[in-house]
Coordinates of C-alpha atoms in Angstrom, one line a residue:
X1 CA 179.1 182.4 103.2
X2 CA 178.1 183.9 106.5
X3 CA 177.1 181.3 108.3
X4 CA 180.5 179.6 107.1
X5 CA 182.5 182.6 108.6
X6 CA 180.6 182.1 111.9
X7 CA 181.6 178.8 112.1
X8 CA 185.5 179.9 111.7
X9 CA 185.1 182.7 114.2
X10 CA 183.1 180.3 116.6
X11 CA 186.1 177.6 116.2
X12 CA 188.5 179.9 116.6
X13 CA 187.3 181.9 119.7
X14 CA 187.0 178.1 121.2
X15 CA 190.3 176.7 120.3
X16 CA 192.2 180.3 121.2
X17 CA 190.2 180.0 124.7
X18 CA 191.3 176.6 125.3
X19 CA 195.4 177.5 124.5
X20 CA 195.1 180.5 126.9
X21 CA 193.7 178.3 129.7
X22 CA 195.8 175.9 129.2
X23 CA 198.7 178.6 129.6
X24 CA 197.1 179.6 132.8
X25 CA 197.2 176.1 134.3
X26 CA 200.9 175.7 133.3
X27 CA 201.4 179.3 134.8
X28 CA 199.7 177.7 137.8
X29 CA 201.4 174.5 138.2
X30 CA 204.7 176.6 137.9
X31 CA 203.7 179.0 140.5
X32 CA 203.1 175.8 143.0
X33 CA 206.6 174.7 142.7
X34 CA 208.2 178.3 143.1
X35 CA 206.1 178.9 146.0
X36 CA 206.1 175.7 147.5
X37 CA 209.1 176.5 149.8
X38 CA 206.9 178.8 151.3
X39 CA 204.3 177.0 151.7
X40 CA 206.4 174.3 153.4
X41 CA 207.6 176.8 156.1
X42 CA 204.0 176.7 157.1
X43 CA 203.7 172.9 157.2
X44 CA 200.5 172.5 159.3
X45 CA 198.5 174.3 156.4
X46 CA 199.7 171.3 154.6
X47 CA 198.8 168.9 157.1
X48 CA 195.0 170.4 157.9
X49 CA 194.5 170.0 153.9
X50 CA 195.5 166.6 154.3
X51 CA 193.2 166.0 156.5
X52 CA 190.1 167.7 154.7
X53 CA 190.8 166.4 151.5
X54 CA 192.2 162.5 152.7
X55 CA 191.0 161.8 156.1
X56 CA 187.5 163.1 155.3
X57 CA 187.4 161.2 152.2
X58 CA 187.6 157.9 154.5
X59 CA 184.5 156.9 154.8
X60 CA 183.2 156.9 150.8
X61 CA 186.4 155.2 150.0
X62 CA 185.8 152.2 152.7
X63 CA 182.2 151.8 151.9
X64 CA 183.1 151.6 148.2
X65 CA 185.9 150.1 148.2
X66 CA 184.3 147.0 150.5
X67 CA 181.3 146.8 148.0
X68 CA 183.5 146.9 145.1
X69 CA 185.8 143.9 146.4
X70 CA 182.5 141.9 147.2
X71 CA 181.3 142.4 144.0
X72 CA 184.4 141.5 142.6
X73 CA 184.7 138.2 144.6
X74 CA 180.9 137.0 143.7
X75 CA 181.6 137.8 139.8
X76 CA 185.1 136.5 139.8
X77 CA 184.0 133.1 141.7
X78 CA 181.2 132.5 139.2
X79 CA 183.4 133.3 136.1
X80 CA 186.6 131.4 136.9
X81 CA 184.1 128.7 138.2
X82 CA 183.4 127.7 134.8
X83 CA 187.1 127.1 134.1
X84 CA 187.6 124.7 136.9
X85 CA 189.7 127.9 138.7
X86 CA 187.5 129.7 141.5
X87 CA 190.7 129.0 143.8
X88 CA 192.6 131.5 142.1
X89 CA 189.5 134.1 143.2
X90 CA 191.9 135.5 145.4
X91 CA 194.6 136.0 143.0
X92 CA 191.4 138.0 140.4
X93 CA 190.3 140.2 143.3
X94 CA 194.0 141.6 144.5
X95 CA 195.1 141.9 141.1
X96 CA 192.1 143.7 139.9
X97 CA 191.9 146.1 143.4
X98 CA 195.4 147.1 142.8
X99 CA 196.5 147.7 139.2
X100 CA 193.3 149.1 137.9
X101 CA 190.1 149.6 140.3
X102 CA 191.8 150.8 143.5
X103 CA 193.6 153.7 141.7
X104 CA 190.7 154.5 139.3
X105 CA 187.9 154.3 140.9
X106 CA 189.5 156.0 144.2
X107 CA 190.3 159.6 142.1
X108 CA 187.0 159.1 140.7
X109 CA 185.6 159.1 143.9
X110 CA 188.2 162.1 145.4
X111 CA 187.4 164.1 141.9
X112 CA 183.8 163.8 143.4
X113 CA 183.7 164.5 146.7
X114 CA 187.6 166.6 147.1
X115 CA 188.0 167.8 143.6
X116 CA 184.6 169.3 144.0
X117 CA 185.2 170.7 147.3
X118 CA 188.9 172.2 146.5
X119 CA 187.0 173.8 143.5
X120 CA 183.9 175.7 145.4
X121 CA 186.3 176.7 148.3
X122 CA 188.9 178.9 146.2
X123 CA 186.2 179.9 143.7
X124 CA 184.1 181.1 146.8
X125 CA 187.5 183.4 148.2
X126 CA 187.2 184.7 145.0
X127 CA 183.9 185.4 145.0
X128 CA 184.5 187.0 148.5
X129 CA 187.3 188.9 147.5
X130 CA 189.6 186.8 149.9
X131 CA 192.2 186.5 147.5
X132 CA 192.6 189.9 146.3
X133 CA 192.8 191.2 150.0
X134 CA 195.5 188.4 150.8
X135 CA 197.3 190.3 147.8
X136 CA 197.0 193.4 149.5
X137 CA 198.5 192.4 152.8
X138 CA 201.8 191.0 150.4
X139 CA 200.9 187.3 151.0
X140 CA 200.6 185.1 148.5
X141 CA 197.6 183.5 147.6
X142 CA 199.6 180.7 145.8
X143 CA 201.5 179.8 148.9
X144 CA 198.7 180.0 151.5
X145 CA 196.2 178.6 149.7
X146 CA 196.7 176.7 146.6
X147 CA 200.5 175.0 147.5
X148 CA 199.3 173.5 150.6
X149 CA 195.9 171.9 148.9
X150 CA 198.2 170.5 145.7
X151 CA 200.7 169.0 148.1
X152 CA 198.0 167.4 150.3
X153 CA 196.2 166.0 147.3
X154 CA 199.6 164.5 145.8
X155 CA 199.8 163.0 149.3
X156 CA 196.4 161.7 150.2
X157 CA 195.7 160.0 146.5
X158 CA 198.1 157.0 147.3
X159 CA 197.5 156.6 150.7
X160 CA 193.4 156.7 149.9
X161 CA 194.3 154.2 146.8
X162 CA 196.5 152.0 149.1
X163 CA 193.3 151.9 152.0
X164 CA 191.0 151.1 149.0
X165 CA 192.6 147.9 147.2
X166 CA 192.9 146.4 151.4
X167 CA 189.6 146.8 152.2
X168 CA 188.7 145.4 148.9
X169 CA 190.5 142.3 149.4
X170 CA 188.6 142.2 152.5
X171 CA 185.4 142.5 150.7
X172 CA 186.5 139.9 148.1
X173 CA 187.4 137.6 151.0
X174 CA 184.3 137.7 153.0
X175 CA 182.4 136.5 149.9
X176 CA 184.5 134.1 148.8
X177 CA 185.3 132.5 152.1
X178 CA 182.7 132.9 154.4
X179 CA 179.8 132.7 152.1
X180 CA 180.9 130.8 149.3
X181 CA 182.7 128.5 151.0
X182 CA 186.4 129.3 149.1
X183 CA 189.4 127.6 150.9
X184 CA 190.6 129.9 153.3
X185 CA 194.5 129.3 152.6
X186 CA 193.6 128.6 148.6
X187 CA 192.5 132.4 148.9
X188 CA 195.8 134.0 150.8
X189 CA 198.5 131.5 149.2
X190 CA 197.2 131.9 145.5
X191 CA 197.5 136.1 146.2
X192 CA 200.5 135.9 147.8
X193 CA 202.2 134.0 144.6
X194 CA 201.5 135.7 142.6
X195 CA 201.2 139.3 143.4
X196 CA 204.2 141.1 142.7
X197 CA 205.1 144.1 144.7
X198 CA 207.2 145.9 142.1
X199 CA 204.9 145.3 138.9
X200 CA 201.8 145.2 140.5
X201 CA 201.5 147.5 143.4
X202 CA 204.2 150.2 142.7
X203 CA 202.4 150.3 139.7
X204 CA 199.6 150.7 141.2
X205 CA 200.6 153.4 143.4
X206 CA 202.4 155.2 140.3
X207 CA 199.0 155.3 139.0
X208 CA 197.4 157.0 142.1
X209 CA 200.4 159.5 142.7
X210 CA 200.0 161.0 138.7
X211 CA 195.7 160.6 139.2
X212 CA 196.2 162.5 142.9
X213 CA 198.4 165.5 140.7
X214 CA 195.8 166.1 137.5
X215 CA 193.0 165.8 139.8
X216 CA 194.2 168.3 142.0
X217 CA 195.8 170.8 139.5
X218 CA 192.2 170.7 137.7
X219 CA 190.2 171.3 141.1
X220 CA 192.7 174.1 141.9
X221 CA 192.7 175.9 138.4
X222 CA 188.7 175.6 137.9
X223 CA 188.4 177.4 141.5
X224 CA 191.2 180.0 140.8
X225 CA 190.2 180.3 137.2
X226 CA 186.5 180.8 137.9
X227 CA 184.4 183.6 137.2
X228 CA 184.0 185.4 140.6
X229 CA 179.9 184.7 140.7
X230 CA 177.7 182.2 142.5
X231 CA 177.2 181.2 139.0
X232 CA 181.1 180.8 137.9
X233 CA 181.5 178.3 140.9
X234 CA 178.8 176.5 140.1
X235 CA 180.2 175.9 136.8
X236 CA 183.7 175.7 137.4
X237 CA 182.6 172.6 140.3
X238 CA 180.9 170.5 137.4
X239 CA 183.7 171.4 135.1
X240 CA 186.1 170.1 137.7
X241 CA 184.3 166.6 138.0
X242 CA 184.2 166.3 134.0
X243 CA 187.6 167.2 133.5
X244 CA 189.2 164.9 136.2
X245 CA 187.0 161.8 135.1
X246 CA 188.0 162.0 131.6
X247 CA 191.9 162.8 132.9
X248 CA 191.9 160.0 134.9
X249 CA 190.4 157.4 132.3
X250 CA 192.6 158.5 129.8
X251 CA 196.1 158.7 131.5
X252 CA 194.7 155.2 132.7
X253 CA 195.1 154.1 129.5
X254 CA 198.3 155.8 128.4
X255 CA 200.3 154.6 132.1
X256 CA 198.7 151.2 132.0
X257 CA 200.1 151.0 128.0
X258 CA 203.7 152.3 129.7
X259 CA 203.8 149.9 132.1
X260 CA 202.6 146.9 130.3
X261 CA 205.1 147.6 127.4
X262 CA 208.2 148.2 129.3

């Protein structure tokens, strides 16, 4: 009967500190919209966290993002040669780049390397005691530090997911055309046709914009919410890649189900 009791008090505690969090992040993302006029008056905080958390991000979204499209063109050409259609490689490689791989796999790669970062920079100022004595000094930690970072994530996710699905094409291309020996026009004319800008790549970029705000709320509340200890941050970084994977594969799922239905 103890042991049974433990288990109800051990459930409990867990699912009661999962509700309270979960308040906390919605008292979070709240706060960012109040103070977001603030932060906006100070627009070149903004526009430096675009730069760390975009910009930076270049290079491991090119260098993926190539691989990934010539991976896609070698498998694609094999597959659809067996079908008589490895001139619609073109057509396998854009669509694939830019409803589903491009916006994935580019927010798994920024909940990696951005997410990650976001997380052990706030959690560290905590650590430090840099937000408390921002507090102090009646400026908002909110509107210096976490607004600008939300805003330049929600900014840099479709612009990252946009650079991604090009230079995958590319990487598709230079497989299929150069080394396979695909027709050149075959590749570009079957894309072209039938590529749709408003189903295909808004969707695509819908995708990005909702993958660019979870994984940026979740980097942002695991660095404000951590425990102030080398420890806490350590935690709260791993927490912050596990969290925005999972987000981003399910909402995949749920948005792709959206999008296909209506």
């Amino acid at each position: 009967m103890k042991t049974l009791f433990n288990f109800f008090e051990k459930l409990g505690n867990s699912i009661t500190s999962r509700v309270l969090r979960l308040g906390a992040a919605t008292r979070l993302i709240f706060l960012i919209f109040v103070y977001s006029g603030d932060s906006f008056k100070r627009i070149h905080l903004t526009i430096r966290e675009v730069y760390f958390t975009g910009v930076m991000s270049l290079v491991i979204i090119v260098v993926s993002a190539f691989f990934v499209g010539m991976v896609l063109g070698l498998q694609g050409y094999y597959t659809l040669q067996k079908y008589g259609s490895s001139e619609a490689i073109g057509v396998l490689v854009a669509l694939a780049l830019v409803r589903e791989l491009g916006p994935v796999v580019t927010a798994l790669l920024f909940a990696g390397r951005a997410g990650t970062a976001i997380t052990a920079e706030i959690g560290l100022m905590k650590a430090t005691e840099q937000l408390s004595a921002m507090e102090m000094m009646a400026v908002s930690p909110i509107a210096r530090i976490i607004a600008p970072r939300f805003w330049a994530g929600v900014i840099a996710m479709p612009i990252l997911a946009s650079i991604f699905s090009m230079v995958g094409v590319l990487g598709g291309y230079v497989v299929a055309v150069p080394i396979i020996g695909v027709d050149e026009g075959a590749f570009w004319s079957q894309m072209q046709a039938n590529v749709d800008f408003n189903f295909d790549i808004m969707n695509g970029l819908i995708k990005s914009l909702v993958f660019g705000v979870a994984c940026t709320i979740i980097a942002l509340f695991e660095g404000f919410d951590a425990p102030p200890t080398a420890e806490g941050v350590s935690r709260a970084t791993t927490r912050t890649v596990v969290t925005s994977s999972l987000a981003i594969l399910a909402l995949d799922f749920v948005l792709t189900s959206f999008m296909i239905s209506g």
